[in-house]
């Protein structure tokens, strides 16, 4: 077979360094901006589709199923209590470097929403199904790190 | 035996410099508008097509996945096609073959681009489409390479710049009547000719503006159109489609003539049963054209590739008003990329939408009057200057 003959030896490699010389200005969008600005005030917003009653957290501008536009009246604050849906203790970062301290990552089902939310898990003995609550950062700027995680 | 396919509605967002909406929110606006215009809901849709150009613009990789919810693709057979700037005409072609093949009956097609995210400019992202070691170190951007092509075209035929500049005056003027337009304005020829020199011979007003936007279509099989009770007056039939790719090294061909557009156009005309490809016959057969106009000379270049004018003949015709909206053969009645704006995939999507709007008499103040709207052609161009995509549609009552 050609496959067996051709793939026996590898060529020595010379490479040239390159980069992708772009950065970004992202907008959070119509729904996203409401969500992030509310975080500054320690508020977690969800919104609910009137047609199918599915609740999104973070909120969405439209229901992906019914395709209804979800207007201002569909938003409400949830209380930040949640159930642990899944978790993992992670040891390496996206560069392949070992983390100084392993990190606990969790998936959370917040009360008042139909969706699952990922953030840091701040407990020592995690157990799926355990009740947890949001922990806020002292300094809040309207970012996902306005939440420290859940404990 | 392929199924007959009709476009039954379109939806367009405003084209703008920097949208507050995310890309998926833009896609939702146009997709929802197209569904509402067709009088159907997402539950009636059985296939979704997404068209978007480089991921590097929005700054989201796998943009098709990212755009799926806004494009109505949740839990449906959904796919993205991508041929750079050619995408906005290719996406309705994909909608056509999804239905013509019998795979789907009702397809929602969305083209989207959010170019304002990328910093310092979209040209920094474009830099990475060139060969990493041969061309990229020289720092080319699209204005530079278009300048090389424009000069070659002018030199080959002895074209005066006035003739090319007249396309900017026409298209930016036509865009005044387009509700999505960002740059509709009546410029004078002198203003275009004396605008800032960017890369000789390309000046600022020779170019289309970078934009954010989305455009959607609903396409259906003939059976579904009857089933939904949609009037033939609200339908434009897909008559012919074609696409073609020239050599990957864009420098390895003579830049004065787009052979790949000729091949794509002839494929589409032949499919529609039009075997006479002479300019005179084609201009009679077609009522109007929406060729791709990111730069003013490209409209002329593409009119020649589309066989609507002989080689080197389009510039004089444009200058003399033949291609004005009320001229003998209207070209880019929409206002084009030059006037409405250039959110890459959505820009050519807007051109495809103009076929539908003109053929169904829904183009409002832009409506070409005084003639039967039988047939139109939209064309786009992309990848690294070597792909041509062509769509011919005809009015709903034309058999």
Coordinates of C-alpha atoms in Angstrom, one line a residue:
Chain A
X1 CA 0.0 0.0 0.0
X2 CA 1.1 3.5 -0.8
X3 CA 0.1 4.6 2.7
X4 CA 2.6 2.2 4.3
X5 CA 5.5 3.2 2.1
X6 CA 5.0 6.9 2.1
X7 CA 4.4 7.4 5.8
X8 CA 7.6 5.7 7.0
X9 CA 9.9 8.7 7.6
X10 CA 9.4 12.3 8.6
X11 CA 11.2 15.3 7.2
X12 CA 13.2 17.6 9.4
X13 CA 11.1 20.7 10.1
X14 CA 12.0 24.4 9.9
X15 CA 9.3 26.8 11.1
X16 CA 8.7 30.5 11.2
X17 CA 7.0 32.3 14.0
X18 CA 3.8 34.1 13.2
X19 CA 0.8 35.7 14.9
X20 CA -2.8 36.7 14.2
X21 CA -2.4 40.4 14.7
X22 CA -6.0 41.3 15.9
X23 CA -7.7 42.2 19.1
X24 CA -11.5 42.8 19.6
X25 CA -14.0 45.2 21.0
X26 CA -17.0 42.9 21.8
X27 CA -20.4 44.2 22.6
X28 CA -22.4 42.3 25.1
X29 CA -25.5 42.8 23.0
X30 CA -29.1 43.8 23.9
X31 CA -29.6 41.0 26.5
X32 CA -26.0 40.7 27.6
X33 CA -25.7 44.4 28.5
X34 CA -28.7 44.2 30.9
X35 CA -27.1 41.0 32.5
X36 CA -23.6 42.4 33.0
X37 CA -24.8 45.9 34.3
X38 CA -27.1 44.2 36.8
X39 CA -24.1 42.1 38.2
X40 CA -22.6 45.4 39.4
X41 CA -25.6 45.7 41.7
X42 CA -25.3 42.1 42.9
X43 CA -28.3 41.1 40.7
X44 CA -28.6 38.0 38.7
X45 CA -31.0 38.4 35.8
X46 CA -32.9 35.7 33.9
X47 CA -35.6 36.1 31.3
X48 CA -38.5 33.8 30.4
X49 CA -40.2 33.1 27.1
X50 CA -43.9 33.8 27.4
X51 CA -44.7 31.1 24.9
X52 CA -42.8 28.1 26.2
X53 CA -41.9 29.3 29.7
X54 CA -38.2 28.4 29.2
X55 CA -36.0 30.7 31.4
X56 CA -32.6 31.8 30.2
X57 CA -29.7 32.7 32.5
X58 CA -27.8 34.6 31.2
X59 CA -30.8 36.1 29.5
X60 CA -31.3 36.0 25.7
X61 CA -32.9 38.6 23.4
X62 CA -34.9 35.8 21.7
X63 CA -36.2 32.4 22.5
X64 CA -34.1 30.0 20.4
X65 CA -37.0 27.6 20.2
X66 CA -40.2 29.7 19.9
X67 CA -38.3 32.5 18.1
X68 CA -40.2 35.1 20.1
X69 CA -38.4 38.4 20.9
X70 CA -38.0 38.6 24.7
X71 CA -38.6 42.1 25.6
X72 CA -37.9 44.1 28.8
X73 CA -41.0 42.6 30.6
X74 CA -39.6 39.1 30.4
X75 CA -36.6 39.8 32.8
X76 CA -36.6 39.1 36.5
X77 CA -34.0 38.8 39.2
X78 CA -33.2 35.3 40.6
X79 CA -32.1 34.8 44.2
X80 CA -28.7 33.2 43.5
X81 CA -29.4 29.9 45.0
X82 CA -28.5 26.9 42.9
X83 CA -28.0 23.2 42.7
X84 CA -24.6 21.6 41.7
X85 CA -25.2 19.9 38.4
X86 CA -21.6 18.7 37.7
X87 CA -18.0 19.5 38.7
X88 CA -14.4 18.8 38.0
X89 CA -11.0 19.5 39.7
X90 CA -8.7 20.9 37.0
X91 CA -4.9 20.8 37.0
X92 CA -3.7 22.4 33.7
X93 CA -4.6 25.6 32.0
X94 CA -5.2 26.2 28.2
X95 CA -1.5 26.6 27.5
X96 CA -0.7 23.3 29.0
X97 CA 0.9 24.8 32.1
X98 CA 0.3 23.2 35.5
X99 CA -1.9 25.4 37.7
X100 CA -0.3 26.6 41.0
X101 CA -3.3 25.4 42.8
X102 CA -5.9 23.0 41.3
X103 CA -9.2 24.7 40.5
X104 CA -12.8 23.5 41.2
X105 CA -15.1 24.2 38.3
X106 CA -18.9 23.7 38.6
X107 CA -22.0 23.6 36.5
X108 CA -24.9 25.2 38.4
X109 CA -28.7 25.0 37.9
X110 CA -29.9 28.3 39.3
X111 CA -33.3 28.5 40.9
X112 CA -35.6 30.4 38.6
X113 CA -33.8 29.4 35.4
X114 CA -34.0 26.5 33.0
X115 CA -30.4 26.7 31.8
X116 CA -27.1 25.6 33.3
X117 CA -24.4 28.1 34.3
X118 CA -20.6 27.5 34.6
X119 CA -18.5 29.2 37.3
X120 CA -16.0 28.5 40.1
X121 CA -17.0 26.0 42.8
X122 CA -15.9 27.3 46.2
X123 CA -16.6 24.3 48.5
X124 CA -14.1 21.8 49.8
X125 CA -16.3 18.7 49.5
X126 CA -18.4 18.9 46.4
X127 CA -21.3 16.6 45.9
X128 CA -23.7 16.6 42.9
X129 CA -27.1 17.9 43.9
X130 CA -25.8 19.9 46.8
X131 CA -27.4 23.3 47.5
X132 CA -25.1 26.3 46.9
X133 CA -25.4 30.1 46.7
X134 CA -23.7 32.8 44.7
X135 CA -20.6 34.6 46.2
X136 CA -20.1 38.1 45.0
X137 CA -16.8 39.9 44.5
X138 CA -16.3 43.1 46.5
X139 CA -15.1 45.1 43.4
X140 CA -17.7 44.7 40.6
X141 CA -17.3 46.2 37.1
X142 CA -19.9 44.4 35.1
X143 CA -17.9 41.3 34.2
X144 CA -18.4 37.6 34.8
X145 CA -15.9 37.9 37.7
X146 CA -18.3 40.1 39.6
X147 CA -19.2 36.6 40.8
X148 CA -16.5 34.8 42.7
X149 CA -18.4 31.6 42.3
X150 CA -20.8 29.4 44.3
X151 CA -20.5 27.9 47.8
Chain B
X1 CA -35.3 15.9 -11.6
X2 CA -34.8 18.9 -9.3
X3 CA -37.6 20.7 -7.5
X4 CA -38.7 24.2 -8.5
X5 CA -37.6 26.6 -5.7
X6 CA -38.9 30.0 -4.9
X7 CA -37.8 32.8 -2.5
X8 CA -40.9 34.1 -0.7
X9 CA -39.5 36.7 1.7
X10 CA -36.5 38.7 2.8
X11 CA -35.4 40.4 6.1
X12 CA -32.7 43.0 6.5
X13 CA -31.2 44.8 9.5
X14 CA -29.9 48.3 9.3
X15 CA -26.3 48.3 8.0
X16 CA -24.3 50.4 10.5
X17 CA -20.7 51.2 11.6
X18 CA -21.0 49.6 15.1
X19 CA -24.1 47.7 16.2
X20 CA -24.9 47.3 19.8
X21 CA -26.4 43.9 19.1
X22 CA -24.2 40.8 19.1
X23 CA -23.8 38.9 15.8
X24 CA -26.5 36.4 16.8
X25 CA -28.9 39.2 17.7
X26 CA -28.4 40.8 14.3
X27 CA -29.1 37.4 12.7
X28 CA -32.2 37.1 14.8
X29 CA -33.6 40.4 13.6
X30 CA -33.3 39.6 9.9
X31 CA -34.3 35.9 10.3
X32 CA -37.4 36.9 12.3
X33 CA -38.3 39.6 9.8
X34 CA -38.1 37.1 6.9
X35 CA -40.3 34.6 8.7
X36 CA -42.9 37.3 9.6
X37 CA -42.9 38.6 6.0
X38 CA -43.5 35.0 4.8
X39 CA -46.3 34.6 7.3
X40 CA -44.7 31.4 8.7
X41 CA -43.0 30.5 12.0
X42 CA -39.8 28.7 12.8
X43 CA -41.9 25.5 13.3
X44 CA -42.6 25.5 9.6
X45 CA -38.8 25.5 8.7
X46 CA -37.1 22.2 8.0
X47 CA -33.6 23.4 7.1
X48 CA -31.3 26.4 8.0
X49 CA -28.4 27.8 6.0
X50 CA -25.9 30.3 7.6
X51 CA -23.5 32.4 5.5
X52 CA -20.8 34.3 7.2
X53 CA -17.3 35.3 6.1
X54 CA -14.0 35.1 8.2
X55 CA -14.5 34.2 11.9
X56 CA -11.8 36.7 12.6
X57 CA -14.2 39.6 12.0
X58 CA -16.7 38.8 14.8
X59 CA -13.9 37.3 16.8
X60 CA -15.8 34.1 17.4
X61 CA -14.5 30.9 16.0
X62 CA -16.9 28.4 14.5
X63 CA -19.2 31.3 13.8
X64 CA -21.8 29.0 12.3
X65 CA -22.3 27.3 15.6
X66 CA -22.3 30.7 17.4
X67 CA -24.9 32.1 14.9
X68 CA -27.1 29.0 14.9
X69 CA -29.7 30.1 17.5
X70 CA -30.1 33.6 16.0
X71 CA -30.4 32.1 12.5
X72 CA -33.2 29.8 13.7
X73 CA -31.2 26.6 13.5
X74 CA -31.9 25.2 17.0
X75 CA -32.7 21.5 16.6
X76 CA -32.8 21.7 12.8
X77 CA -30.5 20.5 10.0
X78 CA -28.2 23.5 9.8
X79 CA -25.0 24.2 7.9
X80 CA -22.8 27.1 7.0
X81 CA -21.2 27.8 3.6
X82 CA -18.3 30.2 3.3
X83 CA -16.7 31.5 0.1
X84 CA -15.5 34.9 1.5
X85 CA -17.2 37.8 -0.1
X86 CA -19.0 35.4 -2.5
X87 CA -21.0 34.0 0.5
X88 CA -24.0 36.3 0.3
X89 CA -25.0 35.0 -3.1
X90 CA -23.8 31.5 -2.4
X91 CA -26.1 31.1 0.7
X92 CA -29.3 31.4 -1.3
X93 CA -27.7 29.0 -3.8
X94 CA -27.3 26.5 -0.9
X95 CA -30.9 27.2 0.1
X96 CA -31.8 26.3 -3.5
X97 CA -30.0 23.0 -3.6
X98 CA -31.2 22.0 -0.2
X99 CA -34.7 22.2 -1.6
X100 CA -34.1 21.3 -5.2
X101 CA -32.5 18.1 -4.1
X102 CA -35.6 17.1 -2.1
X103 CA -33.7 17.2 1.3
X104 CA -35.7 20.2 2.6
X105 CA -38.9 22.0 1.7
X106 CA -38.8 25.2 3.7
X107 CA -35.3 26.8 4.3
X108 CA -34.4 29.8 6.3
X109 CA -31.2 31.4 5.0
X110 CA -29.2 34.0 7.0
X111 CA -26.1 35.9 6.1
X112 CA -24.4 37.9 8.8
X113 CA -21.3 39.9 9.5
X114 CA -20.2 42.0 12.5
X115 CA -17.0 43.7 11.3
X116 CA -16.8 46.3 14.0
X117 CA -15.5 43.8 16.6
X118 CA -12.1 43.4 15.0
X119 CA -9.4 45.9 16.0
X120 CA -7.4 47.8 14.9
X121 CA -9.4 47.2 11.6
X122 CA -10.8 44.5 9.4
X123 CA -7.7 44.8 7.2
X124 CA -5.6 43.3 10.0
X125 CA -7.7 40.2 9.8
X126 CA -7.6 40.3 6.0
X127 CA -3.8 40.2 6.2
X128 CA -4.0 36.6 7.4
X129 CA -5.7 35.4 4.2
X130 CA -2.5 35.9 2.2
X131 CA 0.3 33.3 2.1
X132 CA 2.2 33.4 5.4
X133 CA 5.7 33.7 4.0
X134 CA 5.4 34.9 0.4
X135 CA 3.0 37.8 0.6
X136 CA 2.0 38.5 4.3
X137 CA 5.5 39.9 5.3
X138 CA 4.9 42.7 2.6
X139 CA 1.8 43.8 4.6
X140 CA -0.8 43.8 1.8
X141 CA -4.4 44.8 2.5
X142 CA -7.3 44.7 0.1
X143 CA -7.0 48.3 -0.9
X144 CA -3.5 47.7 -2.1
X145 CA -4.3 44.6 -4.1
X146 CA -7.5 46.2 -5.5
X147 CA -5.4 49.2 -6.6
X148 CA -3.1 46.8 -8.6
X149 CA -6.2 45.2 -10.2
X150 CA -7.9 48.5 -10.9
X151 CA -4.8 49.9 -12.6
X152 CA -4.4 46.7 -14.7
X153 CA -8.1 47.0 -15.8
X154 CA -7.7 50.7 -16.6
X155 CA -4.5 50.2 -18.5
X156 CA -5.7 47.3 -20.6
X157 CA -8.7 49.2 -22.0
X158 CA -7.6 52.8 -21.6
X159 CA -10.4 53.6 -19.1
X160 CA -10.6 57.1 -17.8
X161 CA -11.1 57.4 -14.0
X162 CA -14.2 59.6 -14.6
X163 CA -16.0 56.5 -16.0
X164 CA -15.2 54.4 -13.0
X165 CA -16.0 57.2 -10.5
X166 CA -19.5 57.6 -12.1
X167 CA -20.4 54.2 -10.5
X168 CA -19.8 55.7 -7.0
X169 CA -22.1 58.6 -7.8
X170 CA -24.8 56.3 -9.1
X171 CA -24.7 53.6 -6.4
X172 CA -24.3 55.9 -3.4
X173 CA -27.1 58.0 -4.9
X174 CA -29.4 54.9 -5.3
X175 CA -28.7 54.0 -1.7
X176 CA -30.6 57.1 -0.5
X177 CA -33.8 55.1 -1.1
X178 CA -32.7 52.0 0.7
X179 CA -34.0 51.7 4.3
X180 CA -30.9 49.7 5.5
X181 CA -28.3 52.1 3.9
X182 CA -25.6 53.8 5.9
X183 CA -24.0 55.9 3.2
X184 CA -26.8 57.1 0.8
X185 CA -25.8 60.5 -0.6
X186 CA -25.7 62.4 -3.8
X187 CA -22.0 63.0 -4.5
X188 CA -20.7 64.9 -7.4
X189 CA -18.2 63.3 -9.8
X190 CA -15.6 65.8 -8.8
X191 CA -16.0 64.9 -5.1
X192 CA -15.4 61.3 -5.9
X193 CA -12.4 62.1 -8.1
X194 CA -10.9 64.4 -5.5
X195 CA -11.5 62.3 -2.4
X196 CA -8.5 61.2 -0.4
X197 CA -6.0 59.0 -2.3
X198 CA -5.5 55.7 -0.4
X199 CA -3.5 53.5 -2.9
X200 CA -3.2 55.0 -6.3
X201 CA -5.5 54.9 -8.2
X202 CA -8.0 54.0 -5.4
X203 CA -9.6 56.9 -3.5
X204 CA -11.8 57.0 -0.5
X205 CA -15.1 57.3 -2.4
X206 CA -14.2 54.5 -4.7
X207 CA -14.7 52.1 -1.8
X208 CA -17.6 50.7 0.2
X209 CA -17.8 51.3 3.9
X210 CA -17.2 48.6 6.5
X211 CA -20.4 47.7 8.3
X212 CA -22.3 45.4 10.6
X213 CA -25.5 43.8 9.4
X214 CA -27.6 40.7 8.6
X215 CA -29.9 39.6 5.7
X216 CA -32.2 36.6 5.6
X217 CA -34.4 34.8 3.1
X218 CA -37.2 32.2 3.3
X219 CA -37.1 29.7 0.4
X220 CA -39.6 27.0 -0.4
X221 CA -40.4 24.2 -2.8
X222 CA -43.3 25.0 -5.2
X223 CA -45.5 22.5 -3.4
X224 CA -45.0 24.3 -0.1
X225 CA -45.6 27.7 -1.7
X226 CA -49.0 26.3 -2.8
X227 CA -49.7 24.6 0.5
X228 CA -49.1 27.9 2.4
X229 CA -51.3 29.7 -0.1
X230 CA -48.5 32.2 -1.0
X231 CA -49.4 34.4 -4.0
X232 CA -47.2 34.1 -7.1
X233 CA -46.9 37.9 -6.8
X234 CA -44.9 37.3 -3.6
X235 CA -42.5 34.8 -5.1
X236 CA -39.2 35.0 -7.1
X237 CA -38.2 31.7 -8.6
X238 CA -34.6 30.6 -8.7
X239 CA -33.9 30.3 -12.4
X240 CA -30.1 29.6 -12.5
X241 CA -27.1 29.2 -10.2
X242 CA -23.4 29.1 -10.8
X243 CA -20.1 29.3 -8.9
X244 CA -16.5 29.0 -9.9
X245 CA -13.0 29.3 -8.4
X246 CA -9.9 30.5 -10.2
X247 CA -6.3 29.8 -9.3
X248 CA -5.4 30.0 -5.6
X249 CA -2.5 32.4 -6.3
X250 CA -4.5 35.5 -7.2
X251 CA -1.4 36.9 -9.0
X252 CA -1.4 34.0 -11.5
X253 CA -3.9 35.4 -13.8
X254 CA -4.5 38.6 -15.8
X255 CA -6.4 40.8 -13.4
X256 CA -8.2 42.8 -16.0
X257 CA -10.9 40.2 -16.6
X258 CA -12.7 37.9 -14.1
X259 CA -12.8 34.6 -15.9
X260 CA -14.3 32.9 -12.9
X261 CA -17.3 35.2 -13.0
X262 CA -17.7 34.3 -16.7
X263 CA -17.7 30.6 -15.9
X264 CA -20.1 31.0 -13.0
X265 CA -22.4 33.2 -15.1
X266 CA -22.5 30.8 -18.0
X267 CA -23.3 27.9 -15.7
X268 CA -26.3 29.9 -14.3
X269 CA -27.5 31.1 -17.7
X270 CA -27.3 27.6 -19.2
X271 CA -29.2 26.2 -16.2
X272 CA -31.9 28.8 -16.9
X273 CA -32.1 27.7 -20.5
X274 CA -30.4 30.8 -21.9
X275 CA -27.8 29.7 -24.4
X276 CA -27.2 33.0 -26.2
X277 CA -24.5 34.6 -24.1
X278 CA -24.1 37.8 -26.2
X279 CA -24.4 41.1 -24.2
X280 CA -27.3 42.2 -26.3
X281 CA -29.3 39.0 -25.8
X282 CA -28.5 38.9 -22.1
X283 CA -29.5 42.5 -21.5
X284 CA -32.8 41.8 -23.1
X285 CA -33.4 38.6 -21.3
X286 CA -32.5 40.1 -17.9
X287 CA -34.3 43.2 -16.6
X288 CA -31.5 44.4 -14.3
X289 CA -28.4 43.3 -12.5
X290 CA -26.9 43.5 -9.0
X291 CA -23.1 42.8 -9.5
X292 CA -20.7 42.9 -6.6
X293 CA -19.4 46.4 -6.0
X294 CA -17.1 46.7 -3.0
X295 CA -15.1 49.1 -5.2
X296 CA -16.6 51.1 -8.1
X297 CA -14.5 49.5 -10.8
X298 CA -15.5 46.0 -9.6
X299 CA -19.1 46.6 -10.7
X300 CA -17.8 47.3 -14.2
X301 CA -15.4 44.4 -14.1
X302 CA -18.2 42.1 -13.0
X303 CA -20.7 43.3 -15.6
X304 CA -18.1 42.3 -18.2
X305 CA -17.6 38.9 -16.5
X306 CA -21.3 38.4 -16.4
X307 CA -21.3 38.9 -20.2
X308 CA -23.6 41.9 -19.9
X309 CA -21.1 44.2 -21.6
X310 CA -18.2 43.4 -23.8
X311 CA -14.6 43.5 -22.4
X312 CA -13.8 47.2 -21.6
X313 CA -17.3 48.4 -22.6
X314 CA -19.0 48.7 -19.2
X315 CA -17.2 51.9 -18.0
X316 CA -18.4 54.1 -20.9
X317 CA -22.0 52.7 -20.6
X318 CA -22.1 53.5 -16.9
X319 CA -20.7 57.0 -17.5
X320 CA -23.4 57.6 -20.1
X321 CA -26.2 56.5 -17.8
X322 CA -27.1 53.2 -19.4
X323 CA -26.9 51.5 -16.0
X324 CA -28.8 54.2 -14.0
X325 CA -31.9 53.0 -12.2
X326 CA -34.0 54.6 -15.0
X327 CA -31.5 53.7 -17.7
X328 CA -31.7 51.1 -20.5
X329 CA -30.2 48.4 -18.3
X330 CA -30.4 49.3 -14.5
X331 CA -27.5 48.1 -12.5
X332 CA -27.4 48.0 -8.7
X333 CA -30.7 49.8 -8.1
X334 CA -30.2 48.9 -4.4
X335 CA -27.3 51.3 -3.9
X336 CA -24.9 48.4 -3.6
X337 CA -22.1 47.9 -1.2
X338 CA -20.8 51.3 -2.1
X339 CA -23.9 53.0 -0.7
X340 CA -25.8 50.5 1.5
X341 CA -22.6 49.3 3.2
X342 CA -20.4 46.2 3.2
X343 CA -20.9 43.8 6.0
X344 CA -19.2 41.1 3.9
X345 CA -21.6 38.1 3.7
X346 CA -24.7 40.2 4.5
X347 CA -23.7 42.8 1.8
X348 CA -24.0 40.2 -1.0
X349 CA -27.0 38.9 0.8
X350 CA -28.5 42.4 0.4
X351 CA -27.9 42.1 -3.4
X352 CA -29.7 38.7 -3.5
X353 CA -32.5 40.3 -1.5
X354 CA -32.7 43.2 -4.0
X355 CA -33.5 40.6 -6.8
X356 CA -36.5 39.4 -4.7
X357 CA -37.7 42.9 -3.8
X358 CA -37.4 44.3 -7.4
X359 CA -39.0 41.2 -9.0
X360 CA -42.0 41.3 -6.6
X361 CA -42.4 45.0 -6.9
X362 CA -41.6 45.6 -3.2
X363 CA -38.5 47.8 -3.6
X364 CA -40.4 51.0 -2.6
X365 CA -38.8 54.2 -3.8
X366 CA -36.0 52.1 -5.4
X367 CA -38.5 50.2 -7.6
X368 CA -37.4 50.2 -11.3
X369 CA -40.4 51.4 -13.1
X370 CA -41.7 51.5 -16.7
X371 CA -41.0 47.9 -17.5
X372 CA -42.0 44.3 -16.7
X373 CA -39.8 42.9 -14.0
X374 CA -39.0 39.6 -15.5
X375 CA -35.6 38.5 -14.4
X376 CA -32.5 39.7 -12.5
X377 CA -29.0 38.5 -11.8
X378 CA -27.0 38.9 -8.6
X379 CA -23.3 38.2 -8.4
X380 CA -20.7 38.2 -5.7
X381 CA -17.0 37.8 -5.6
X382 CA -14.7 36.6 -2.8
X383 CA -12.2 34.3 -1.3
X384 CA -8.8 35.8 -2.2
X385 CA -10.0 37.5 -5.4
X386 CA -10.9 34.3 -7.3
X387 CA -14.4 33.1 -6.5
X388 CA -17.5 34.1 -8.5
X389 CA -21.1 33.2 -7.4
X390 CA -24.1 34.0 -9.6
X391 CA -27.8 33.8 -8.9
X392 CA -30.5 34.4 -11.5
X393 CA -34.1 34.8 -10.4
X394 CA -37.3 35.4 -12.2
X395 CA -40.7 36.9 -11.2
X396 CA -43.3 34.7 -9.7
X397 CA -45.7 34.9 -12.7
X398 CA -43.0 34.1 -15.2
X399 CA -43.2 30.5 -16.4

